[in-house]
PDB file of C-alpha atoms in Angstrom:
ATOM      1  CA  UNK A 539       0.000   0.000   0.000  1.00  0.00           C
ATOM      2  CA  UNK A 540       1.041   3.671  -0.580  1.00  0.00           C
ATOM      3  CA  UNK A 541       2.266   6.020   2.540  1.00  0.00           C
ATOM      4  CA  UNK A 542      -0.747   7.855   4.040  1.00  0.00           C
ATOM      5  CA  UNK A 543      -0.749  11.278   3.362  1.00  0.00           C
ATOM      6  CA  UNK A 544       2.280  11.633   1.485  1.00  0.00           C
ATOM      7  CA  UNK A 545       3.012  15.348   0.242  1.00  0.00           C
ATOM      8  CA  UNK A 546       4.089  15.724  -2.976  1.00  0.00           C
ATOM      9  CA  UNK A 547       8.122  16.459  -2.492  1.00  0.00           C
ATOM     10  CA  UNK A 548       7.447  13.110  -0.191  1.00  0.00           C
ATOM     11  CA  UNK A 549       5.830  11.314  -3.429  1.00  0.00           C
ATOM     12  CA  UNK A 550       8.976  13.042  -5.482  1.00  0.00           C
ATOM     13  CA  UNK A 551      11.414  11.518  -3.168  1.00  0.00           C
ATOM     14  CA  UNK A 552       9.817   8.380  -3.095  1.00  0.00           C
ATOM     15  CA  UNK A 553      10.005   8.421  -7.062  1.00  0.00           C
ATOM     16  CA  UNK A 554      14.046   9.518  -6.512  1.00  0.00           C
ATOM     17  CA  UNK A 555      14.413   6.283  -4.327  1.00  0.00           C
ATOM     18  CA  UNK A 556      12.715   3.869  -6.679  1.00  0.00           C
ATOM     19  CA  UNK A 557      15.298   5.656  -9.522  1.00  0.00           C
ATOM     20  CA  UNK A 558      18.036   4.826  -7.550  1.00  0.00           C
ATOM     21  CA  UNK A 559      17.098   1.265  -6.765  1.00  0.00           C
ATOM     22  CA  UNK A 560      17.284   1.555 -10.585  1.00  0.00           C
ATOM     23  CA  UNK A 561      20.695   2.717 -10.936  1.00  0.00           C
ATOM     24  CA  UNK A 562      21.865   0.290  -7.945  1.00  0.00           C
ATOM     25  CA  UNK A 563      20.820  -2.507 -10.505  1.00  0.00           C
ATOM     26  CA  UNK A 564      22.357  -1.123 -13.436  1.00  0.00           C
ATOM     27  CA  UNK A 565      25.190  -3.659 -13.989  1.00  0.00           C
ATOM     28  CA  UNK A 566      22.776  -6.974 -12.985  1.00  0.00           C
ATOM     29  CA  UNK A 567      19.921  -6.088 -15.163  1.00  0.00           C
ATOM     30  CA  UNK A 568      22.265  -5.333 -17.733  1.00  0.00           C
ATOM     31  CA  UNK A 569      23.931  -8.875 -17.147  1.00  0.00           C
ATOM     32  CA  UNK A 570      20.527 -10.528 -17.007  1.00  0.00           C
ATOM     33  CA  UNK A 571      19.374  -8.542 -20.564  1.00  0.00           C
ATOM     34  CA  UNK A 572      21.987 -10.204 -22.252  1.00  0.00           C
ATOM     35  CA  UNK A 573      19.992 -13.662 -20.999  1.00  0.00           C
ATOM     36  CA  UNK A 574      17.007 -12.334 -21.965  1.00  0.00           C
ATOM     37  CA  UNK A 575      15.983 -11.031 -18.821  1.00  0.00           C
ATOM     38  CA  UNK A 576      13.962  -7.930 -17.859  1.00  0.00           C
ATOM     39  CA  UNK A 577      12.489  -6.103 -15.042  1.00  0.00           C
ATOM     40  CA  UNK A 578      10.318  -3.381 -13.664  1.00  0.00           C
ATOM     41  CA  UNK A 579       9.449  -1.356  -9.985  1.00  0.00           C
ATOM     42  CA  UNK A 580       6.846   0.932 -10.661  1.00  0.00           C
ATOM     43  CA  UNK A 581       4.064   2.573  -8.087  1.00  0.00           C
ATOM     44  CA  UNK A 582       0.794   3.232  -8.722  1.00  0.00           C
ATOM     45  CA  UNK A 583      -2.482   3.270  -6.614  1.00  0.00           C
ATOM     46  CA  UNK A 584      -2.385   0.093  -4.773  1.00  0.00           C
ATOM     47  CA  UNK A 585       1.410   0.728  -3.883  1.00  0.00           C
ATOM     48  CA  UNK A 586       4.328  -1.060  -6.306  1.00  0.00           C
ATOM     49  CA  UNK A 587       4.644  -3.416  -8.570  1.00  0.00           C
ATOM     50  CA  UNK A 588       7.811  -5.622  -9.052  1.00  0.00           C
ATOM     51  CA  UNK A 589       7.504  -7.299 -12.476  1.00  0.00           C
ATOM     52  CA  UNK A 590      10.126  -9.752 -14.178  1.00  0.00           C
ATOM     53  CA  UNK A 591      10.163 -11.119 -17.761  1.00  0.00           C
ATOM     54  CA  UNK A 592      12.038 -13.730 -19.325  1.00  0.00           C
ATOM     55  CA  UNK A 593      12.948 -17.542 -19.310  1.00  0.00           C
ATOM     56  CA  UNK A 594      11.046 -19.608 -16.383  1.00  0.00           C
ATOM     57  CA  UNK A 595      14.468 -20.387 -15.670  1.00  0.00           C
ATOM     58  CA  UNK A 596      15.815 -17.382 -14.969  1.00  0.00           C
ATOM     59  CA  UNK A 597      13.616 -15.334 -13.667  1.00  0.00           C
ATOM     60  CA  UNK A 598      14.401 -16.523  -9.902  1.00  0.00           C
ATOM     61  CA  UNK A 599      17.697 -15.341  -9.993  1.00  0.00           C
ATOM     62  CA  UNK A 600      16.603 -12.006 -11.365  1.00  0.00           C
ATOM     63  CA  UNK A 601      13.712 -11.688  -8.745  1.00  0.00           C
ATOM     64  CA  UNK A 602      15.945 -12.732  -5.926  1.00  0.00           C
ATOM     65  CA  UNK A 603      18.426 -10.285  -6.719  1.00  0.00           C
ATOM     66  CA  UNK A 604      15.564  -7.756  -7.080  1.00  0.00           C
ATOM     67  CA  UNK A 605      14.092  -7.740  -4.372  1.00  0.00           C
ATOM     68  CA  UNK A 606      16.933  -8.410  -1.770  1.00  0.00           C
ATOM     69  CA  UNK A 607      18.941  -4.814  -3.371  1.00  0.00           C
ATOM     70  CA  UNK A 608      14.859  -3.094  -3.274  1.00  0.00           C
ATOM     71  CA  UNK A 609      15.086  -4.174   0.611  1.00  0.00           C
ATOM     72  CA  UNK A 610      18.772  -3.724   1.594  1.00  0.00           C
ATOM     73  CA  UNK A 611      18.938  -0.323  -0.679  1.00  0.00           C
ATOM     74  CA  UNK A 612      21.425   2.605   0.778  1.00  0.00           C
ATOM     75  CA  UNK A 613      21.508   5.543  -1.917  1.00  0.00           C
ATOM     76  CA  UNK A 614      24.756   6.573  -0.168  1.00  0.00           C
ATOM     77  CA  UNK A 615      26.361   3.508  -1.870  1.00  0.00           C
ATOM     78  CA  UNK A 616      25.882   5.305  -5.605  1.00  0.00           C
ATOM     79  CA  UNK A 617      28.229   7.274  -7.096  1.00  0.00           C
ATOM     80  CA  UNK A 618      27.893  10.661  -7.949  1.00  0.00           C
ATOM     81  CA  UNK A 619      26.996   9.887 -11.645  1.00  0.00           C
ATOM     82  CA  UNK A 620      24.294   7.309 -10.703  1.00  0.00           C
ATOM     83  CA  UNK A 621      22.658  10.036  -8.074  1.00  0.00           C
ATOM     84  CA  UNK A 622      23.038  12.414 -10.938  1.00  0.00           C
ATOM     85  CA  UNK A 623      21.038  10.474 -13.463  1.00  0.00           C
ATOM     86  CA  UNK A 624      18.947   8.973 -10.732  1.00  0.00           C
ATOM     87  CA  UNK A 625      17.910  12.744  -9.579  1.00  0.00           C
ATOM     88  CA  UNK A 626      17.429  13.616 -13.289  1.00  0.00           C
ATOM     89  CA  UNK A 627      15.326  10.458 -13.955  1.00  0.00           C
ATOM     90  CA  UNK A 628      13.038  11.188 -11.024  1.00  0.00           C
ATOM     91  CA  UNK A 629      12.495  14.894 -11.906  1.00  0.00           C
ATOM     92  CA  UNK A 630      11.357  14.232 -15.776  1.00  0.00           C
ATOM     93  CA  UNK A 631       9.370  11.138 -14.342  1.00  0.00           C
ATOM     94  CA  UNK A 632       7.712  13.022 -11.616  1.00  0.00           C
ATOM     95  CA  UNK A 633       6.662  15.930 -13.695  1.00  0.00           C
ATOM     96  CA  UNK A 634       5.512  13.836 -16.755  1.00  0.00           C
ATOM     97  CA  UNK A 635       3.444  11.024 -14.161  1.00  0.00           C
ATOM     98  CA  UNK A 636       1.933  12.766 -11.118  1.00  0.00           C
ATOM     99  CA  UNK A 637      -0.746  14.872 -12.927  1.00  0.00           C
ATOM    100  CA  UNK A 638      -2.288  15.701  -9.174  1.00  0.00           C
ATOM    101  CA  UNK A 639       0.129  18.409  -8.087  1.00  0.00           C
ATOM    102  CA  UNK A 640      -0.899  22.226  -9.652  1.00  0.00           C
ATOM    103  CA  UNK A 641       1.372  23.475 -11.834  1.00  0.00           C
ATOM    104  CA  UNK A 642       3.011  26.023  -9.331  1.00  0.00           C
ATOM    105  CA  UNK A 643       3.777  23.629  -6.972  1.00  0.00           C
ATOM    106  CA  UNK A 644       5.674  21.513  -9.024  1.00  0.00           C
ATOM    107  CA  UNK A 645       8.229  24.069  -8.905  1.00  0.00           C
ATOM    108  CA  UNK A 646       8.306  23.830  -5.434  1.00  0.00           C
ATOM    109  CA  UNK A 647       9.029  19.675  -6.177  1.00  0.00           C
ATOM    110  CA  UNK A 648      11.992  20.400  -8.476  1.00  0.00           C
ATOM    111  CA  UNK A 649      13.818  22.972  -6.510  1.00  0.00           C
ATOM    112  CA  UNK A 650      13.221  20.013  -3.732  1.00  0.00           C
ATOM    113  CA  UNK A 651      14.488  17.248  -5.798  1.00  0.00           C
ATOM    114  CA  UNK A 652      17.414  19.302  -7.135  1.00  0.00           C
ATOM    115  CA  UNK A 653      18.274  19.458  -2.958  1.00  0.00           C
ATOM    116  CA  UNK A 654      17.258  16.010  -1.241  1.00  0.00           C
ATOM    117  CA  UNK A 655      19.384  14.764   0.191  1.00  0.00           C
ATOM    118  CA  UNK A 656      20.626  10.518   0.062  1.00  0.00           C
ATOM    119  CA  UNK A 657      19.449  10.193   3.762  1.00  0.00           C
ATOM    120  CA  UNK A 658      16.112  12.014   3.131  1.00  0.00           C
ATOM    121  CA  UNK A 659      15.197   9.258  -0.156  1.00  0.00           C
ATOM    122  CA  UNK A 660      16.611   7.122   2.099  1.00  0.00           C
ATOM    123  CA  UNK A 661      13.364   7.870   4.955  1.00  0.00           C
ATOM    124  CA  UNK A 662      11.174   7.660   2.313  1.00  0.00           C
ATOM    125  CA  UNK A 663      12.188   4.363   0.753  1.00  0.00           C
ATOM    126  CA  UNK A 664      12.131   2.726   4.159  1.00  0.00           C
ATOM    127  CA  UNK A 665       8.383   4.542   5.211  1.00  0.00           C
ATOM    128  CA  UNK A 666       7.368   3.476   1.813  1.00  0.00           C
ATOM    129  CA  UNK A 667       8.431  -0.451   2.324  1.00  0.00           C
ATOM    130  CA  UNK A 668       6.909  -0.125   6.166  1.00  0.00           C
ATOM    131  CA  UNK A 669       3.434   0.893   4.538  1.00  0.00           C
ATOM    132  CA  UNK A 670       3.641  -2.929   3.018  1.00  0.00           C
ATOM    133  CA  UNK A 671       0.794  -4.619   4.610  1.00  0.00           C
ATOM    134  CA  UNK A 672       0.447  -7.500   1.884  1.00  0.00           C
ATOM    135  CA  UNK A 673       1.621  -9.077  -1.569  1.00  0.00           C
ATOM    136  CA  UNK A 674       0.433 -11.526  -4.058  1.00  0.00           C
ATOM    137  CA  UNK A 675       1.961 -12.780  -7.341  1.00  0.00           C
ATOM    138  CA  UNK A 676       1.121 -13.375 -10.778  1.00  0.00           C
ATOM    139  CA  UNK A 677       2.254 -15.554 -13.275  1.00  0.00           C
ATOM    140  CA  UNK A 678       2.370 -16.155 -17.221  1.00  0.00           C
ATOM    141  CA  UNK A 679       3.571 -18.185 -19.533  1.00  0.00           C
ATOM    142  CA  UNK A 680       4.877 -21.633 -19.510  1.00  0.00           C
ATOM    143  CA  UNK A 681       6.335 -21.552 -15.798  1.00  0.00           C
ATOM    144  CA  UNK A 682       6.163 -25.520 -14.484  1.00  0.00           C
ATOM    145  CA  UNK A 683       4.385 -26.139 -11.023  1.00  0.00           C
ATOM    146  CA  UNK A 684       7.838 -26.485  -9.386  1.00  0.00           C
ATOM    147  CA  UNK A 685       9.271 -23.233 -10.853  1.00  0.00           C
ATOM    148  CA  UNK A 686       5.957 -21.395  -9.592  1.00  0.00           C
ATOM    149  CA  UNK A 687       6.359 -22.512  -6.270  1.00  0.00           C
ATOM    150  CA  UNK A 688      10.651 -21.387  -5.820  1.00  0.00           C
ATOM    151  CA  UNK A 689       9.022 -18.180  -7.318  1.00  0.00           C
ATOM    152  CA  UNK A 690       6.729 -17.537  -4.489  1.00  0.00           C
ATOM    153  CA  UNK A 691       8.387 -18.993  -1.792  1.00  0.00           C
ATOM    154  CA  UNK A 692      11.240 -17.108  -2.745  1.00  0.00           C
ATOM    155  CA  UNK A 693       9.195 -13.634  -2.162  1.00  0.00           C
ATOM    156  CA  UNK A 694       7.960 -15.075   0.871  1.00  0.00           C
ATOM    157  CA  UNK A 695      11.145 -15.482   2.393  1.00  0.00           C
ATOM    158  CA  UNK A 696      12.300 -11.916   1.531  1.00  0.00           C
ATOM    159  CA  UNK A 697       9.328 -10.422   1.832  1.00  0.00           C
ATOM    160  CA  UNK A 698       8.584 -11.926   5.350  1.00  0.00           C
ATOM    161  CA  UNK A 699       9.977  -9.006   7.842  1.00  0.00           C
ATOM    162  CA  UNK A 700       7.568  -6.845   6.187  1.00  0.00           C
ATOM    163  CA  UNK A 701       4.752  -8.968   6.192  1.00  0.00           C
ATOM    164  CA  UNK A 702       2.093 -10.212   8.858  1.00  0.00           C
ATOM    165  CA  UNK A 703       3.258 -13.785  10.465  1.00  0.00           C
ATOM    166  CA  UNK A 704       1.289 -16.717   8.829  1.00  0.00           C
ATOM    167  CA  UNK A 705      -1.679 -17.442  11.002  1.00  0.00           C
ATOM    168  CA  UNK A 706      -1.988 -14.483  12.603  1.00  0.00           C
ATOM    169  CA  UNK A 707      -3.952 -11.422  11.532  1.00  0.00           C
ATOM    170  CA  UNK A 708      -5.741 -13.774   8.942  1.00  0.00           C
ATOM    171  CA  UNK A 709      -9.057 -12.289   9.116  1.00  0.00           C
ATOM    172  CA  UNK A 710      -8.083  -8.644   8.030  1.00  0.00           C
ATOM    173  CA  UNK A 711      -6.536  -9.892   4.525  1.00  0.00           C
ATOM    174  CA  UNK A 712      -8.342 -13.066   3.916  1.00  0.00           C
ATOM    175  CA  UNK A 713     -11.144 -11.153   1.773  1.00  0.00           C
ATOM    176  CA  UNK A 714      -8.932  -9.305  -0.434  1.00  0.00           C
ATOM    177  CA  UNK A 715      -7.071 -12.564  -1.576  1.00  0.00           C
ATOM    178  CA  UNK A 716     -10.278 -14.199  -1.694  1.00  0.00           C
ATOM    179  CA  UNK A 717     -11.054 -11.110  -4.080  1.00  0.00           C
ATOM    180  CA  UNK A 718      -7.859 -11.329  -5.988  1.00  0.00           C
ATOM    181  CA  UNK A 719      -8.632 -15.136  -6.926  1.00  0.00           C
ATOM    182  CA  UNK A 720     -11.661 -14.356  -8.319  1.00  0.00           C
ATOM    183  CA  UNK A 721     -10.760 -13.528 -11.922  1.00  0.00           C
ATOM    184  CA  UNK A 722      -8.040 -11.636 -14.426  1.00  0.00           C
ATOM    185  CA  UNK A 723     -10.863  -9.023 -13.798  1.00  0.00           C
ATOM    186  CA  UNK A 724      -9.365  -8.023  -9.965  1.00  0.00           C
ATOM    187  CA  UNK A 725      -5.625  -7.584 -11.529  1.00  0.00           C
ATOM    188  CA  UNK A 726      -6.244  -5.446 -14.236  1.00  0.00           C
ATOM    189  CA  UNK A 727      -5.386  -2.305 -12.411  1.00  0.00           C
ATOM    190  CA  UNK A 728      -1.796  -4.060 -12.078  1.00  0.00           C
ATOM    191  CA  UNK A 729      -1.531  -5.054 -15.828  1.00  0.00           C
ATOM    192  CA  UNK A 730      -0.223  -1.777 -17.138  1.00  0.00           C
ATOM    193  CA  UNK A 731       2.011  -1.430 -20.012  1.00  0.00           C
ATOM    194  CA  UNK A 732       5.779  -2.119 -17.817  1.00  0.00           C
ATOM    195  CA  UNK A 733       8.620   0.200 -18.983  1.00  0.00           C
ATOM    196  CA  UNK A 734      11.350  -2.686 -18.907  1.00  0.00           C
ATOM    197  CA  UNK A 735      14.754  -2.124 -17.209  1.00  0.00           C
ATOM    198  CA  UNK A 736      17.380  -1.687 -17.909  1.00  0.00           C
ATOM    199  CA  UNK A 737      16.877   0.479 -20.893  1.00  0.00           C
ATOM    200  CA  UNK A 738      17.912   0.680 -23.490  1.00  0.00           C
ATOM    201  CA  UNK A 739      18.978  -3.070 -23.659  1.00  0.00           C
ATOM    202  CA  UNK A 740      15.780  -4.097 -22.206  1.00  0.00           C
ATOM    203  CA  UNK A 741      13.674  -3.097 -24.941  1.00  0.00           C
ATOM    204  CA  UNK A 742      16.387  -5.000 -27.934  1.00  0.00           C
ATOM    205  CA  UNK A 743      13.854  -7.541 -29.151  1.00  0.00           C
ATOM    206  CA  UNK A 744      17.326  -9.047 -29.970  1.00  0.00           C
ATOM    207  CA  UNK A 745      17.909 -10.234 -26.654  1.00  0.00           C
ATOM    208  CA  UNK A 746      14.466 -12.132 -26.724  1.00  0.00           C
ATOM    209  CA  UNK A 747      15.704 -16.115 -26.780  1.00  0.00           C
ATOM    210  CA  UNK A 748      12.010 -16.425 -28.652  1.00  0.00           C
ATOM    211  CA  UNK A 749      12.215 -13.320 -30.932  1.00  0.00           C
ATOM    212  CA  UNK A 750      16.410 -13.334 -31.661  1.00  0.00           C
ATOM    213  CA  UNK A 751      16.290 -16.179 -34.481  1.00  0.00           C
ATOM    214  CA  UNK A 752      13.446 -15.047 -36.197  1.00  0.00           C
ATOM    215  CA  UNK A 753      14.137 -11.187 -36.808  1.00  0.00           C
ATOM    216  CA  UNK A 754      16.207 -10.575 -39.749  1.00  0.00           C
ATOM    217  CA  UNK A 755      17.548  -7.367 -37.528  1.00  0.00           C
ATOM    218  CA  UNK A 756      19.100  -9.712 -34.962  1.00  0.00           C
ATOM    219  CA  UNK A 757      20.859 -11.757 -37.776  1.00  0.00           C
ATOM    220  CA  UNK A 758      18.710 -13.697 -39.623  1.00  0.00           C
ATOM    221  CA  UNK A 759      19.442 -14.646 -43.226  1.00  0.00           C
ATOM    222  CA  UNK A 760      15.982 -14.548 -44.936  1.00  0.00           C
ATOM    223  CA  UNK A 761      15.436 -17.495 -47.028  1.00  0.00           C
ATOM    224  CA  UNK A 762      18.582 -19.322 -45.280  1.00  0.00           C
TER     225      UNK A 762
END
């Protein structure tokens, strides 16, 4: 779930964290691309979205080493070029996404940006990640019965100090997983068109084990 009333420099910083998260996984998504491998963190209404793409097979990997740099994150460990493009990222993604905030104030959120400070995104990625009250996963494709279940238990083991304890406080989110299982219908808020990282690579159909021997662009002799 999202922060209760977050302010809009607090929603700004909160977009400067998840861009750094980004730049703190520059080198691994860039390593998992060339295996075909893509990912995503993106907010919206119900709170974030972690999304992964790619061969069943890899995927874990990717995911595990997704979500433990998302929980163990310290902007202080980026250099000053990765806070640079991760400030710059924020600011054009803020202003283009967050349609809410009146046109004078989003001054107000750039001069702010342009200023925050690594501890202060660092307060705002941890009261975003204590607002976590609940998760549930998705899956498409041709992912076996044995995959699925690494998959999932491997979120529930990292996701676990932010989560209730099994068995206790049941009741309060049995009826919105009950809800969730009822159809496609319940997760189409969460189906949104993902902007793939790490970009550019992440968007080189090339890379696509499916796509690469079939596109002339990626090598292909026609009529081999």
């Amino acid at each position: 779930s999202t922060p209760a009333g977050s302010s809009p420099v607090q929603r700004a910083q909160g977009e400067l964290w998840r861009w750094s998260v980004v730049q703190a996984l520059a080198i691994d998504g860039a390593l998992a691309a060339r295996a075909g491998l893509r990912w995503e963190l993106s907010y919206n209404r119900h709170g974030a979205r972690l999304a992964i793409s790619g061969a069943a097979q890899g995927m874990r990997l990717l995911l595990s080493r997704v979500l433990h740099v998302m929980l163990n994150h310290d902007p202080e460990r980026l250099t000053k070029s990765e806070w640079d493009a991760a400030r710059r990222a924020a600011i054009v993604s803020f202003e283009s996404s967050d349609s809410s905030v009146p046109a004078a104030q989003r001054v107000e959120v750039r001069q702010a940006l342009q200023v925050t400070t690594s501890d202060e995104v660092t307060a705002e990625g941890a009261r975003f990640l204590r607002s976590v009250d609940g998760a549930n996963m998705l899956l498409a494709g041709p992912v076996g019965t044995l995959e699925a279940a690494l998959l999932r238990a491997e979120v529930r083991r990292q996701l676990a100090p932010l989560l209730p304890p099994e068995g206790r406080g049941s009741d309060e989110y049995s009826a919105e997983r009950a809800d969730l299982r009822n159809g496609l219908a319940d997760w189409e808020p969460l189906l949104y068109r993902p902007r793939w990282q790490p970009q550019p690579l992440a968007q080189n159909a090339c890379f696509d084990c499916a796509l690469s021997a079939t596109l002339d662009q990626c090598g292909l002799l026609a009529n081999a």
